[in-house]
CSV table of C-alpha atoms in Angstrom, one decimal:
chain,number,residue,atom,x,y,z
A,1,ASP,CA,0.0,0.0,0.0
A,2,GLN,CA,1.7,3.2,-1.2
A,3,GLN,CA,1.2,6.0,1.3
A,4,VAL,CA,2.7,8.7,-0.9
A,5,LYS,CA,1.7,8.8,-4.5
A,6,GLN,CA,3.1,10.7,-7.4
A,7,ASN,CA,0.8,9.6,-10.2
A,8,SER,CA,2.7,11.3,-13.0
A,9,PRO,CA,5.9,9.5,-13.8
A,10,SER,CA,7.0,12.3,-16.1
A,11,LEU,CA,6.2,15.9,-17.0
A,12,SER,CA,7.5,18.1,-19.8
A,13,VAL,CA,7.2,21.9,-19.9
A,14,GLN,CA,8.6,24.7,-21.9
A,15,GLU,CA,11.3,27.0,-20.4
A,16,GLY,CA,9.8,30.0,-18.7
A,17,ARG,CA,6.5,28.3,-18.1
A,18,ILE,CA,5.1,26.9,-14.9
A,19,SER,CA,5.9,23.3,-13.7
A,20,ILE,CA,3.4,21.8,-11.4
A,21,LEU,CA,4.3,18.5,-9.7
A,22,ASN,CA,1.6,16.8,-7.7
A,23,CYS,CA,1.7,14.4,-4.7
A,24,ASP,CA,-1.1,12.7,-2.8
A,25,TYR,CA,-0.9,10.9,0.5
A,26,THR,CA,-3.2,8.6,2.3
A,27,ASN,CA,-1.9,8.5,5.9
A,28,SER,CA,-3.6,11.2,8.0
A,29,MET,CA,-0.7,11.0,10.5
A,30,PHE,CA,1.6,12.7,8.0
A,31,ASP,CA,2.2,16.3,9.0
A,32,TYR,CA,5.5,17.3,7.4
A,33,PHE,CA,6.2,17.2,3.8
A,34,LEU,CA,9.4,17.6,1.7
A,35,TRP,CA,10.3,17.8,-1.9
A,36,TYR,CA,13.7,16.5,-3.1
A,37,LYS,CA,15.3,16.9,-6.5
A,38,LYS,CA,17.5,14.2,-7.9
A,39,TYR,CA,19.9,14.3,-10.8
A,40,PRO,CA,21.2,11.1,-12.4
A,41,ALA,CA,24.0,9.4,-10.5
A,42,GLU,CA,23.6,11.8,-7.5
A,43,GLY,CA,21.7,11.5,-4.3
A,44,PRO,CA,18.5,13.5,-3.7
A,45,THR,CA,18.9,17.1,-2.5
A,46,PHE,CA,16.4,18.9,-0.3
A,47,LEU,CA,14.4,21.5,-2.1
A,48,ILE,CA,11.5,22.8,0.1
A,49,SER,CA,9.3,21.6,2.9
A,50,ILE,CA,6.0,22.4,4.5
A,51,SER,CA,4.4,21.5,7.8
A,52,SER,CA,0.7,20.8,8.2
A,53,ILE,CA,0.1,24.1,10.1
A,54,LYS,CA,0.7,25.9,6.8
A,55,ASP,CA,-0.9,25.7,3.4
A,56,LYS,CA,1.8,27.4,1.4
A,57,ASN,CA,5.6,27.8,1.6
A,58,GLU,CA,7.6,29.8,-0.9
A,59,ASP,CA,11.3,29.9,-1.6
A,60,GLY,CA,12.3,31.8,-4.7
A,61,ARG,CA,10.9,30.1,-7.8
A,62,PHE,CA,9.6,27.2,-5.8
A,63,THR,CA,6.3,27.2,-3.9
A,64,VAL,CA,4.7,24.2,-2.2
A,65,PHE,CA,1.0,24.1,-1.6
A,66,LEU,CA,-0.7,21.8,0.9
A,67,ASN,CA,-4.4,20.9,0.9
A,68,LYS,CA,-4.9,18.8,4.0
A,69,SER,CA,-8.5,18.0,3.5
A,70,ALA,CA,-7.6,16.6,0.1
A,71,LYS,CA,-4.4,15.0,1.3
A,72,HIS,CA,-2.7,16.7,-1.6
A,73,LEU,CA,0.3,18.8,-2.1
A,74,SER,CA,1.9,20.3,-5.2
A,75,LEU,CA,5.2,21.9,-6.1
A,76,HIS,CA,5.1,24.9,-8.4
A,77,ILE,CA,8.2,26.0,-10.2
A,78,VAL,CA,8.0,29.4,-11.9
A,79,PRO,CA,9.6,30.2,-14.2
A,80,SER,CA,10.9,26.7,-15.2
A,81,GLN,CA,14.5,26.5,-16.3
A,82,PRO,CA,16.4,23.8,-18.2
A,83,GLY,CA,18.5,23.2,-15.1
A,84,ASP,CA,15.4,22.2,-13.3
A,85,SER,CA,15.2,19.0,-15.3
A,86,ALA,CA,15.5,16.2,-12.8
A,87,VAL,CA,13.5,13.7,-10.9
A,88,TYR,CA,11.4,15.2,-8.1
A,89,PHE,CA,10.5,13.2,-5.1
A,90,CYS,CA,7.7,14.0,-2.6
A,91,ALA,CA,8.3,12.7,0.9
A,92,ALA,CA,6.1,12.7,4.0
A,93,SER,CA,6.7,12.2,7.8
A,94,GLY,CA,4.6,12.1,10.9
A,95,ILE,CA,7.3,13.8,13.0
A,96,LEU,CA,5.1,16.6,14.5
A,97,HIS,CA,2.7,14.2,16.2
A,98,THR,CA,3.2,14.3,19.9
A,99,GLN,CA,2.5,10.7,20.3
A,100,GLY,CA,4.5,8.2,18.2
A,101,GLY,CA,5.9,10.9,16.0
A,102,SER,CA,8.4,9.5,13.6
A,103,GLU,CA,11.1,11.1,11.6
A,104,LYS,CA,10.9,8.2,9.1
A,105,LEU,CA,10.4,9.6,5.6
A,106,VAL,CA,8.0,7.9,3.2
A,107,PHE,CA,8.8,8.7,-0.5
A,108,GLY,CA,6.8,8.7,-3.6
A,109,LYS,CA,8.0,7.2,-6.8
A,110,GLY,CA,9.1,10.4,-8.3
A,111,THR,CA,8.2,12.5,-11.3
A,112,LYS,CA,10.8,13.2,-14.0
A,113,LEU,CA,10.6,16.8,-15.0
A,114,THR,CA,12.0,17.9,-18.4
A,115,VAL,CA,12.2,21.6,-19.1
A,116,ASN,CA,12.7,22.2,-22.8
A,117,PRO,CA,14.7,25.3,-24.0
B,1,GLY,CA,28.5,21.7,3.7
B,2,ALA,CA,26.8,18.5,4.9
B,3,VAL,CA,28.2,16.3,2.2
B,4,VAL,CA,27.7,12.5,2.3
B,5,SER,CA,29.8,10.2,0.2
B,6,GLN,CA,29.3,6.6,-0.7
B,7,HIS,CA,31.7,4.0,-1.9
B,8,PRO,CA,31.7,2.2,-4.2
B,9,SER,CA,29.4,4.0,-6.6
B,10,TRP,CA,28.7,0.7,-8.4
B,11,VAL,CA,29.7,-2.9,-7.9
B,12,ILE,CA,29.1,-6.1,-9.7
B,13,CYS,CA,29.5,-9.4,-7.9
B,14,LYS,CA,28.7,-13.0,-8.2
B,15,SER,CA,25.8,-14.7,-6.4
B,16,GLY,CA,26.8,-15.8,-3.0
B,17,THR,CA,29.4,-13.2,-2.3
B,18,SER,CA,29.2,-10.4,0.2
B,19,VAL,CA,29.4,-6.8,-0.6
B,20,LYS,CA,30.2,-3.9,1.7
B,21,ILE,CA,29.0,-0.3,1.0
B,22,GLU,CA,30.4,2.6,2.9
B,23,CYS,CA,28.6,5.8,3.8
B,24,ARG,CA,30.6,8.7,5.1
B,25,SER,CA,29.7,12.2,6.3
B,26,LEU,CA,32.6,14.3,5.1
B,27,ASP,CA,32.2,17.6,6.9
B,28,PHE,CA,29.9,16.9,9.8
B,29,GLN,CA,29.2,14.3,12.4
B,30,ALA,CA,26.2,12.0,11.8
B,31,THR,CA,24.9,10.3,14.9
B,32,THR,CA,22.1,8.8,12.8
B,33,MET,CA,22.3,7.5,9.3
B,34,PHE,CA,19.6,5.9,7.1
B,35,TRP,CA,19.9,3.2,4.5
B,36,TYR,CA,17.4,3.2,1.6
B,37,ARG,CA,17.0,0.9,-1.4
B,38,GLN,CA,15.4,1.9,-4.7
B,39,PHE,CA,14.2,-0.5,-7.4
B,40,PRO,CA,13.7,0.8,-10.9
B,41,LYS,CA,10.8,3.1,-11.2
B,42,GLN,CA,10.0,2.7,-7.5
B,43,SER,CA,10.3,4.9,-4.5
B,44,LEU,CA,13.1,5.1,-2.0
B,45,MET,CA,12.4,2.5,0.6
B,46,LEU,CA,13.8,2.8,4.0
B,47,MET,CA,15.7,-0.3,5.0
B,48,ALA,CA,17.1,0.6,8.4
B,49,THR,CA,18.2,3.4,10.7
B,50,SER,CA,21.6,3.2,12.2
B,51,ASN,CA,22.7,5.1,15.3
B,52,GLU,CA,26.4,5.5,16.2
B,53,GLY,CA,27.5,3.0,18.7
B,54,SER,CA,24.3,1.0,18.9
B,55,LYS,CA,22.4,-1.6,16.9
B,56,ALA,CA,20.5,-0.6,13.8
B,57,THR,CA,16.7,-0.5,13.7
B,58,TYR,CA,15.4,-2.4,10.7
B,59,GLU,CA,12.1,-1.8,8.9
B,60,GLN,CA,9.6,-4.6,8.6
B,61,GLY,CA,10.5,-7.1,6.0
B,62,VAL,CA,14.2,-6.3,5.9
B,63,GLU,CA,16.4,-9.2,7.0
B,64,LYS,CA,18.9,-8.0,9.6
B,65,ASP,CA,21.1,-11.0,9.1
B,66,LYS,CA,21.3,-10.3,5.4
B,67,PHE,CA,21.9,-6.6,5.5
B,68,LEU,CA,24.4,-6.0,8.2
B,69,ILE,CA,24.8,-2.4,9.3
B,70,ASN,CA,27.7,-1.1,11.3
B,71,HIS,CA,27.8,2.6,12.5
B,72,ALA,CA,31.1,2.4,14.3
B,73,SER,CA,31.9,6.1,14.2
B,74,LEU,CA,30.3,9.5,13.8
B,75,THR,CA,31.3,9.7,10.2
B,76,LEU,CA,31.0,6.2,8.9
B,77,SER,CA,28.2,3.7,8.5
B,78,THR,CA,28.6,0.5,6.5
B,79,LEU,CA,26.0,-1.8,4.9
B,80,THR,CA,27.1,-5.3,4.1
B,81,VAL,CA,24.9,-7.4,1.8
B,82,THR,CA,25.7,-10.9,2.8
B,83,SER,CA,25.4,-13.9,0.4
B,84,ALA,CA,24.1,-11.6,-2.3
B,85,HIS,CA,21.6,-12.9,-4.8
B,86,PRO,CA,20.3,-11.4,-8.1
B,87,GLU,CA,17.2,-10.2,-6.3
B,88,ASP,CA,19.4,-8.0,-4.1
B,89,SER,CA,20.4,-6.0,-7.2
B,90,SER,CA,19.3,-2.5,-6.6
B,91,PHE,CA,20.3,1.1,-6.0
B,92,TYR,CA,21.3,1.6,-2.3
B,93,ILE,CA,21.4,5.2,-0.9
B,94,CYS,CA,22.4,6.3,2.5
B,95,SER,CA,21.3,9.5,4.2
B,96,ALA,CA,22.6,11.3,7.3
B,97,ARG,CA,20.7,13.4,9.7
B,98,VAL,CA,22.2,16.8,9.6
B,99,ARG,CA,20.0,18.4,12.2
B,100,LEU,CA,16.5,18.0,13.5
B,101,PRO,CA,13.9,17.7,12.2
B,102,LEU,CA,14.2,15.8,9.0
B,103,VAL,CA,17.1,17.8,7.5
B,104,ARG,CA,19.0,15.1,5.7
B,105,SER,CA,21.9,14.8,3.3
B,106,PHE,CA,21.9,12.0,0.9
B,107,GLY,CA,24.8,10.1,-0.6
B,108,PRO,CA,25.1,9.6,-4.4
B,109,GLY,CA,24.0,6.0,-4.1
B,110,THR,CA,25.6,2.6,-4.9
B,111,ARG,CA,24.4,0.5,-7.8
B,112,LEU,CA,24.6,-3.2,-6.9
B,113,THR,CA,24.4,-5.8,-9.6
B,114,VAL,CA,24.5,-9.5,-8.5
B,115,LEU,CA,25.1,-11.9,-11.3
């Protein structure tokens, strides 16, 4: 049973346009969410995160939106650049829970983003 | 900062042999390291959490006698795949906790192919 789902294995956008990567989760215990970017032959690198007390977090060109009622989050990249081409992983954790909180990260399968010049 | 290295980056071995993968934190001390496995087109799956100086905590379904983890120092954790079989072929990635909460650095991964 996959608790974190990234239903789009790939996404292709034009340079300068918006990239929207989606992620759904099923576990209501999750309260902290992260996005990682991964280039080939490299480990994932942290991009941006959001806790469940917020519905939006912005860092430069990257914005993460969280819809708790829908158990859905999305990563927006505006404007998209060719250097953004990578695999993006959504990850979730239940660390903020006061009882049984865990820092274990549960990852989605990733979405391969290609930004065309 | 917070760089994690892995060695080797890839390894090919015969079935039945053991393979050791090293994970090092280069510029920081990591009391806790995490070992993940990723099969093609699948998500990163946590195998175990290793704490310096103590036994690793394995996730359900991961055989601790097959995947031996040793976190003997604050900068080094090793994963040994014992008596490797073709089904163990996978991409193994380690991660180190940089600071709480959930701030991690990942290594570049090790591609294991068992013939």
